[in-house]
């Protein structure tokens, strides 16, 4: 249902945990989160999609904040999103800090993640990495 509205056409990692925002018994937004276990352990958003009829009213930001707060409070691990979405980058994203700006790196080594990144559409665009900072003034569901 959400796949056609996201610029990435690849499949989700098999370890992704998926959540949906429901309005009047209809899914209107989707977020997938993956646990990265490398030298540093953290969670990151793999996909965030809001159906076109529901974009621009804050559903995606609220879903993102809700999930970020849930994960950081339960796991005490960092939570990130890599995005080129101007609504997230330039919107009033209280509770988030920019940790990287620019083109994604190519990564070192011949890993599945690095190989996917090299062929990714996001490799050719400017992206921003944001980290959720628990405890800041957040606007969740009111």
CSV table of C-alpha atoms in Angstrom, one decimal:
chain,number,residue,atom,x,y,z
A,1,UNK,CA,0.0,0.0,0.0
A,2,UNK,CA,2.8,2.5,0.9
A,3,UNK,CA,5.5,1.1,-1.5
A,4,UNK,CA,4.4,3.2,-4.5
A,5,UNK,CA,4.7,6.4,-2.5
A,6,UNK,CA,8.3,6.0,-1.4
A,7,UNK,CA,11.3,6.8,-3.6
A,8,UNK,CA,13.2,3.6,-2.5
A,9,UNK,CA,11.9,0.7,-4.5
A,10,UNK,CA,13.9,-2.0,-2.7
A,11,UNK,CA,12.5,-4.3,-0.2
A,12,UNK,CA,12.6,-3.6,3.5
A,13,UNK,CA,15.2,-5.4,5.6
A,14,UNK,CA,13.8,-8.6,7.0
A,15,UNK,CA,14.6,-7.4,10.5
A,16,UNK,CA,12.6,-4.1,10.2
A,17,UNK,CA,9.8,-3.5,12.7
A,18,UNK,CA,6.9,-1.8,11.0
A,19,UNK,CA,4.3,0.5,12.4
A,20,UNK,CA,1.3,2.4,10.9
A,21,UNK,CA,-0.7,5.5,11.8
A,22,UNK,CA,-4.4,4.8,11.5
A,23,UNK,CA,-7.1,7.4,10.9
A,24,UNK,CA,-10.8,6.4,10.8
A,25,UNK,CA,-9.8,2.7,10.4
A,26,UNK,CA,-7.5,3.5,7.5
A,27,UNK,CA,-3.7,3.3,7.5
A,28,UNK,CA,-2.4,6.7,6.5
A,29,UNK,CA,1.3,6.6,7.4
A,30,UNK,CA,4.0,3.9,7.7
A,31,UNK,CA,7.4,3.8,9.5
A,32,UNK,CA,9.9,0.9,9.5
A,33,UNK,CA,12.7,0.8,12.0
A,34,UNK,CA,15.9,-1.3,12.0
A,35,UNK,CA,18.3,-2.2,14.7
A,36,UNK,CA,21.9,-1.6,13.5
A,37,UNK,CA,24.4,-3.8,15.3
A,38,UNK,CA,27.9,-2.7,14.3
A,39,UNK,CA,30.6,-1.1,16.4
A,40,UNK,CA,27.9,1.3,17.6
A,41,UNK,CA,24.5,0.0,18.3
A,42,UNK,CA,21.5,2.2,17.4
A,43,UNK,CA,18.1,2.2,15.7
A,44,UNK,CA,17.4,4.0,12.5
A,45,UNK,CA,14.3,4.7,10.3
A,46,UNK,CA,14.4,2.6,7.2
A,47,UNK,CA,11.2,4.1,5.7
A,48,UNK,CA,8.8,6.8,6.6
A,49,UNK,CA,5.8,7.2,4.2
A,50,UNK,CA,2.6,9.3,4.5
A,51,UNK,CA,-0.1,8.8,1.9
A,52,UNK,CA,-0.5,11.9,-0.4
A,53,UNK,CA,-3.9,12.8,0.8
A,54,UNK,CA,-2.5,13.1,4.4
A,55,UNK,CA,0.8,14.8,3.7
A,56,UNK,CA,1.6,18.3,5.0
A,57,UNK,CA,-0.5,18.1,8.2
A,58,UNK,CA,2.2,16.7,10.6
A,59,UNK,CA,1.2,13.0,10.7
A,60,UNK,CA,4.7,11.9,9.6
A,61,UNK,CA,6.5,14.1,12.1
A,62,UNK,CA,4.2,12.9,14.9
A,63,UNK,CA,4.6,9.2,14.0
A,64,UNK,CA,8.4,9.7,13.8
A,65,UNK,CA,8.5,11.4,17.2
A,66,UNK,CA,6.3,8.8,18.8
A,67,UNK,CA,8.4,5.9,17.6
A,68,UNK,CA,11.7,7.7,18.4
A,69,UNK,CA,10.5,8.4,21.9
A,70,UNK,CA,9.3,4.8,22.3
A,71,UNK,CA,12.6,3.3,21.2
A,72,UNK,CA,14.9,5.6,23.1
A,73,UNK,CA,13.0,5.3,26.3
A,74,UNK,CA,12.8,1.5,26.1
A,75,UNK,CA,16.3,0.7,24.8
A,76,UNK,CA,18.5,3.7,25.8
A,77,UNK,CA,20.1,3.4,22.3
A,78,UNK,CA,20.4,6.3,19.8
A,79,UNK,CA,17.7,6.7,17.2
A,80,UNK,CA,18.4,8.3,13.8
A,81,UNK,CA,16.8,9.2,10.5
A,82,UNK,CA,18.6,9.9,7.2
A,83,UNK,CA,16.4,12.1,5.0
A,84,UNK,CA,16.2,14.5,2.1
A,85,UNK,CA,12.6,15.5,3.0
A,86,UNK,CA,12.4,19.3,3.4
A,87,UNK,CA,9.5,19.0,5.8
A,88,UNK,CA,11.6,17.1,8.2
A,89,UNK,CA,14.9,19.0,7.5
A,90,UNK,CA,13.4,22.5,7.7
A,91,UNK,CA,10.3,21.8,9.8
A,92,UNK,CA,10.2,22.5,13.5
A,93,UNK,CA,11.6,19.2,14.5
A,94,UNK,CA,11.9,19.8,18.3
A,95,UNK,CA,13.8,16.9,19.9
A,96,UNK,CA,16.1,16.3,17.0
A,97,UNK,CA,19.6,17.5,16.2
A,98,UNK,CA,21.5,17.4,12.9
A,99,UNK,CA,24.5,15.1,13.1
A,100,UNK,CA,25.5,15.0,9.4
A,101,UNK,CA,24.8,17.1,6.2
A,102,UNK,CA,25.9,16.3,2.7
A,103,UNK,CA,26.1,13.3,0.4
A,104,UNK,CA,26.0,9.8,2.0
A,105,UNK,CA,29.4,8.2,2.2
A,106,UNK,CA,30.1,5.2,0.1
A,107,UNK,CA,31.1,3.2,3.1
A,108,UNK,CA,34.1,0.9,3.4
A,109,UNK,CA,34.1,-2.7,2.7
A,110,UNK,CA,31.9,-5.0,0.6
A,111,UNK,CA,28.9,-5.3,3.0
A,112,UNK,CA,25.3,-5.6,2.0
A,113,UNK,CA,24.6,-2.2,3.5
A,114,UNK,CA,27.4,-0.5,1.7
A,115,UNK,CA,26.5,-2.1,-1.6
A,116,UNK,CA,22.9,-1.0,-1.3
A,117,UNK,CA,24.1,2.6,-0.4
A,118,UNK,CA,26.3,2.8,-3.5
A,119,UNK,CA,23.3,2.0,-5.8
A,120,UNK,CA,20.8,4.0,-3.8
A,121,UNK,CA,19.0,7.1,-5.3
A,122,UNK,CA,19.8,8.9,-2.0
A,123,UNK,CA,23.6,8.6,-2.9
A,124,UNK,CA,23.1,11.4,-5.5
A,125,UNK,CA,21.2,13.9,-3.4
A,126,UNK,CA,22.0,16.0,-0.4
A,127,UNK,CA,20.8,14.3,2.8
A,128,UNK,CA,20.7,15.1,6.5
A,129,UNK,CA,21.1,12.7,9.4
A,130,UNK,CA,19.1,13.6,12.5
A,131,UNK,CA,19.4,12.1,15.9
A,132,UNK,CA,16.6,12.1,18.3
A,133,UNK,CA,17.4,13.7,21.7
A,134,UNK,CA,15.1,12.4,24.4
A,135,UNK,CA,13.8,14.9,26.9
A,136,UNK,CA,13.5,17.9,24.6
A,137,UNK,CA,10.1,19.7,24.2
A,138,UNK,CA,8.2,17.4,21.9
A,139,UNK,CA,4.9,17.7,20.2
A,140,UNK,CA,3.5,14.2,20.2
A,141,UNK,CA,-0.2,13.4,20.0
A,142,UNK,CA,-2.4,16.1,21.5
